[in-house]
PDB file of C-alpha atoms in Angstrom:
ATOM      1  CA  ARG U   1      57.550  79.829  50.345  1.00 70.00           C
ATOM      2  CA  ASP U   2      54.375  81.656  49.251  1.00 77.00           C
ATOM      3  CA  ILE U   3      54.530  83.964  52.267  1.00 78.00           C
ATOM      4  CA  ALA U   4      58.260  84.540  51.750  1.00 74.00           C
ATOM      5  CA  ALA U   5      57.582  86.230  48.409  1.00 78.00           C
ATOM      6  CA  ASP U   6      56.725  89.489  50.187  1.00 83.00           C
ATOM      7  CA  LYS U   7      57.725  88.890  53.804  1.00 85.00           C
ATOM      8  CA  VAL U   8      60.820  87.997  55.758  1.00 85.00           C
ATOM      9  CA  ILE U   9      60.480  84.789  57.740  1.00 84.00           C
ATOM     10  CA  ILE U  10      62.972  84.095  60.505  1.00 86.00           C
ATOM     11  CA  ILE U  11      63.511  80.524  61.652  1.00 86.00           C
ATOM     12  CA  SER U  12      65.745  79.721  64.600  1.00 87.00           C
ATOM     13  CA  THR U  13      66.877  76.101  64.506  1.00 86.00           C
ATOM     14  CA  HIS U  14      69.788  73.786  65.079  1.00 82.00           C
ATOM     15  CA  ILE U  15      68.364  71.350  62.513  1.00 87.00           C
ATOM     16  CA  LEU U  16      70.558  72.389  59.643  1.00 87.00           C
ATOM     17  CA  GLU U  17      68.937  70.027  57.141  1.00 87.00           C
ATOM     18  CA  GLU U  18      65.841  72.240  57.463  1.00 87.00           C
ATOM     19  CA  VAL U  19      67.939  75.312  56.723  1.00 89.00           C
ATOM     20  CA  GLU U  20      69.370  73.735  53.574  1.00 87.00           C
ATOM     21  CA  ALA U  21      65.918  72.568  52.450  1.00 86.00           C
ATOM     22  CA  ILE U  22      63.841  75.715  52.949  1.00 87.00           C
ATOM     23  CA  CYS U  23      66.001  78.785  53.531  1.00 89.00           C
ATOM     24  CA  SER U  24      67.355  81.187  50.927  1.00 89.00           C
ATOM     25  CA  ARG U  25      69.694  82.784  53.461  1.00 92.00           C
ATOM     26  CA  ALA U  26      71.249  81.615  56.709  1.00 93.00           C
ATOM     27  CA  VAL U  27      73.106  83.319  59.511  1.00 93.00           C
ATOM     28  CA  ILE U  28      75.152  81.684  62.226  1.00 92.00           C
ATOM     29  CA  ILE U  29      75.215  83.502  65.563  1.00 90.00           C
ATOM     30  CA  ALA U  30      77.113  82.470  68.694  1.00 88.00           C
ATOM     31  CA  GLY U  31      78.117  84.336  71.813  1.00 84.00           C
ATOM     32  CA  GLY U  32      76.023  87.292  70.654  1.00 87.00           C
ATOM     33  CA  ARG U  33      78.134  87.688  67.498  1.00 90.00           C
ATOM     34  CA  LEU U  34      77.248  87.220  63.848  1.00 93.00           C
ATOM     35  CA  LEU U  35      79.705  84.597  62.586  1.00 94.00           C
ATOM     36  CA  ALA U  36      78.430  83.908  59.083  1.00 94.00           C
ATOM     37  CA  ASP U  37      75.780  85.166  56.687  1.00 95.00           C
ATOM     38  CA  GLY U  38      74.955  83.834  53.217  1.00 95.00           C
ATOM     39  CA  ARG U  39      73.054  81.316  51.149  1.00 95.00           C
ATOM     40  CA  PRO U  40      73.167  77.829  52.693  1.00 93.00           C
ATOM     41  CA  ALA U  41      75.206  76.496  49.732  1.00 91.00           C
ATOM     42  CA  GLU U  42      77.734  79.332  50.138  1.00 93.00           C
ATOM     43  CA  LEU U  43      78.140  78.562  53.825  1.00 93.00           C
ATOM     44  CA  ALA U  44      78.402  74.812  53.155  1.00 91.00           C
ATOM     45  CA  SER U  45      81.217  75.509  50.700  1.00 91.00           C
ATOM     46  CA  ARG U  46      83.271  76.682  53.704  1.00 91.00           C
ATOM     47  CA  SER U  47      83.222  73.099  55.033  1.00 91.00           C
ATOM     48  CA  GLN U  48      86.453  71.116  55.038  1.00 89.00           C
ATOM     49  CA  PHE U  49      84.516  68.510  53.034  1.00 92.00           C
ATOM     50  CA  HIS U  50      83.605  70.875  50.174  1.00 93.00           C
ATOM     51  CA  ASN U  51      84.838  69.294  46.917  1.00 94.00           C
ATOM     52  CA  ALA U  52      86.249  66.292  48.790  1.00 95.00           C
ATOM     53  CA  VAL U  53      86.352  63.184  46.599  1.00 97.00           C
ATOM     54  CA  VAL U  54      85.201  59.871  48.047  1.00 97.00           C
ATOM     55  CA  LEU U  55      86.686  56.913  46.266  1.00 95.00           C
ATOM     56  CA  VAL U  56      86.276  53.144  46.658  1.00 96.00           C
ATOM     57  CA  LEU U  57      88.931  50.884  45.156  1.00 95.00           C
ATOM     58  CA  THR U  58      89.489  47.159  45.250  1.00 92.00           C
ATOM     59  CA  GLY U  59      93.019  45.811  45.054  1.00 86.00           C
ATOM     60  CA  GLY U  60      95.017  49.055  45.001  1.00 84.00           C
ATOM     61  CA  PRO U  61      98.787  49.168  45.538  1.00 89.00           C
ATOM     62  CA  ALA U  62     100.389  49.208  48.990  1.00 87.00           C
ATOM     63  CA  ASP U  63     101.278  52.896  48.610  1.00 92.00           C
ATOM     64  CA  LEU U  64      97.821  53.922  47.397  1.00 92.00           C
ATOM     65  CA  ARG U  65      97.359  56.621  50.058  1.00 93.00           C
ATOM     66  CA  GLU U  66     100.731  58.168  49.277  1.00 95.00           C
ATOM     67  CA  GLN U  67     100.072  58.180  45.541  1.00 95.00           C
ATOM     68  CA  LEU U  68      96.675  59.826  46.021  1.00 96.00           C
ATOM     69  CA  ALA U  69      98.095  62.343  48.500  1.00 96.00           C
ATOM     70  CA  ALA U  70     100.495  63.452  45.736  1.00 96.00           C
ATOM     71  CA  VAL U  71      97.615  64.357  43.384  1.00 96.00           C
ATOM     72  CA  PRO U  72      97.609  68.146  42.843  1.00 95.00           C
ATOM     73  CA  GLY U  73      95.148  69.881  45.141  1.00 95.00           C
ATOM     74  CA  VAL U  74      94.829  67.034  47.657  1.00 97.00           C
ATOM     75  CA  GLN U  75      95.335  68.314  51.193  1.00 95.00           C
ATOM     76  CA  ARG U  76      95.008  64.949  52.922  1.00 95.00           C
ATOM     77  CA  VAL U  77      93.709  61.414  52.416  1.00 96.00           C
ATOM     78  CA  GLU U  78      91.468  59.786  55.027  1.00 96.00           C
ATOM     79  CA  VAL U  79      90.724  56.062  55.176  1.00 95.00           C
ATOM     80  CA  LEU U  80      86.987  55.750  55.850  1.00 96.00           C
ATOM     81  CA  GLU U  81      86.748  51.973  55.633  1.00 95.00           C
ATOM     82  CA  GLU U  82      89.064  49.117  54.778  1.00 93.00           C
ATOM     83  CA  SER U  83      88.291  45.417  54.483  1.00 92.00           C
ATOM     84  CA  ALA U  84      89.096  42.418  52.298  1.00 89.00           C
ATOM     85  CA  GLY U  85      91.285  44.341  49.862  1.00 88.00           C
ATOM     86  CA  ARG U  86      88.674  47.067  49.410  1.00 93.00           C
ATOM     87  CA  VAL U  87      89.247  50.600  50.650  1.00 95.00           C
ATOM     88  CA  ARG U  88      86.990  53.678  50.902  1.00 96.00           C
ATOM     89  CA  LEU U  89      88.972  56.915  50.974  1.00 96.00           C
ATOM     90  CA  ARG U  90      88.138  60.591  51.266  1.00 97.00           C
ATOM     91  CA  LEU U  91      90.504  63.010  49.548  1.00 97.00           C
ATOM     92  CA  LEU U  92      90.190  66.448  51.119  1.00 96.00           C
ATOM     93  CA  ALA U  93      90.745  69.409  48.832  1.00 94.00           C
ATOM     94  CA  SER U  94      93.176  72.232  49.525  1.00 92.00           C
ATOM     95  CA  HIS U  95      91.211  75.480  49.793  1.00 86.00           C
ATOM     96  CA  GLY U  96      88.058  73.765  48.479  1.00 83.00           C
ATOM     97  CA  ARG U  97      89.407  73.478  44.945  1.00 90.00           C
ATOM     98  CA  SER U  98      87.932  70.914  42.577  1.00 93.00           C
ATOM     99  CA  LEU U  99      89.767  67.579  42.664  1.00 95.00           C
ATOM    100  CA  LEU U 100      87.628  65.444  40.382  1.00 95.00           C
ATOM    101  CA  GLU U 101      89.578  65.963  37.167  1.00 95.00           C
ATOM    102  CA  ALA U 102      92.979  65.411  38.805  1.00 96.00           C
ATOM    103  CA  VAL U 103      91.749  62.293  40.634  1.00 96.00           C
ATOM    104  CA  GLY U 104      90.218  60.959  37.414  1.00 95.00           C
ATOM    105  CA  ASP U 105      93.529  61.547  35.609  1.00 96.00           C
ATOM    106  CA  LYS U 106      95.379  59.645  38.359  1.00 96.00           C
ATOM    107  CA  LEU U 107      92.954  56.723  38.173  1.00 95.00           C
ATOM    108  CA  ARG U 108      93.336  56.467  34.395  1.00 95.00           C
ATOM    109  CA  SER U 109      97.126  56.845  34.350  1.00 95.00           C
ATOM    110  CA  ALA U 110      97.570  54.248  37.105  1.00 95.00           C
ATOM    111  CA  GLY U 111      95.059  51.866  35.505  1.00 93.00           C
ATOM    112  CA  TRP U 112      92.904  51.739  38.653  1.00 93.00           C
ATOM    113  CA  GLN U 113      89.185  51.014  38.404  1.00 91.00           C
ATOM    114  CA  ALA U 114      87.054  52.849  40.962  1.00 94.00           C
ATOM    115  CA  ASP U 115      84.087  50.926  42.339  1.00 95.00           C
ATOM    116  CA  GLU U 116      82.624  54.220  43.529  1.00 96.00           C
ATOM    117  CA  LEU U 117      83.558  57.868  43.023  1.00 96.00           C
ATOM    118  CA  TYR U 118      81.694  61.008  44.053  1.00 96.00           C
ATOM    119  CA  VAL U 119      82.261  64.597  45.120  1.00 96.00           C
ATOM    120  CA  GLU U 120      80.993  65.935  48.441  1.00 93.00           C
ATOM    121  CA  GLN U 121      79.428  69.398  48.462  1.00 88.00           C
ATOM    122  CA  GLY U 122      80.256  70.382  52.013  1.00 86.00           C
ATOM    123  CA  ARG U 123      78.192  70.231  55.149  1.00 87.00           C
ATOM    124  CA  LEU U 124      76.488  73.140  56.805  1.00 92.00           C
ATOM    125  CA  ASP U 125      76.595  71.397  60.177  1.00 90.00           C
ATOM    126  CA  ASP U 126      80.410  71.144  59.960  1.00 89.00           C
ATOM    127  CA  VAL U 127      80.674  74.876  59.279  1.00 92.00           C
ATOM    128  CA  PHE U 128      78.304  75.589  62.171  1.00 92.00           C
ATOM    129  CA  ARG U 129      80.331  73.408  64.569  1.00 90.00           C
ATOM    130  CA  GLN U 130      83.654  74.863  63.446  1.00 88.00           C
ATOM    131  CA  LEU U 131      82.539  78.489  63.806  1.00 90.00           C
ATOM    132  CA  THR U 132      80.731  78.044  67.119  1.00 89.00           C
ATOM    133  CA  HIS U 133      83.575  75.925  68.538  1.00 85.00           C
ATOM    134  CA  GLU U 134      86.048  78.706  67.729  1.00 78.00           C
ATOM    135  CA  VAL U 135      83.881  81.201  69.644  1.00 76.00           C
ATOM    136  CA  ALA U 136      83.498  78.806  72.581  1.00 75.00           C
ATOM    137  CA  GLY U 137      87.269  78.206  72.611  1.00 73.00           C
ATOM    138  CA  ARG U 138      88.008  81.937  72.702  1.00 71.00           C
ATOM    139  CA  GLY U 139      85.529  82.401  75.527  1.00 61.00           C
ATOM    140  CA  THR U 140      87.271  79.862  77.768  1.00 47.00           C
ATOM    141  CA  ARG U 141      90.705  81.422  77.366  1.00 43.00           C
ATOM    142  CA  SER U 142      89.803  84.755  78.994  1.00 39.00           C
TER     143      SER U 142
END
């Protein structure tokens, strides 16, 4: 970081946790093409998991997934884990919009008590895989 004050340091890595921890800017290159360029947090916000809400409930109704899927801004509901009347769900946001307030409103209005509730920030490795997979897919169709 001291050297970076007056020099450009280029790191080539597939260890994206390092990129998030130490880099102020990241580029994704595949097939000789620049696919993305920005701050790591900006690129991570392009992840399908950006602003996703993870929720753990015990004893929800039979139509819990359907009710949560109807919350404004929810693109889809994924069941991450289910056992003994307890369910861990991920609510994916449409276009990365914030879901927390709408999900909180639904919990309160339905009288549900969440055992756990948090917002995901997005994952740089998901963005990397998505972008490079698209390039690889185009290359095999020629």
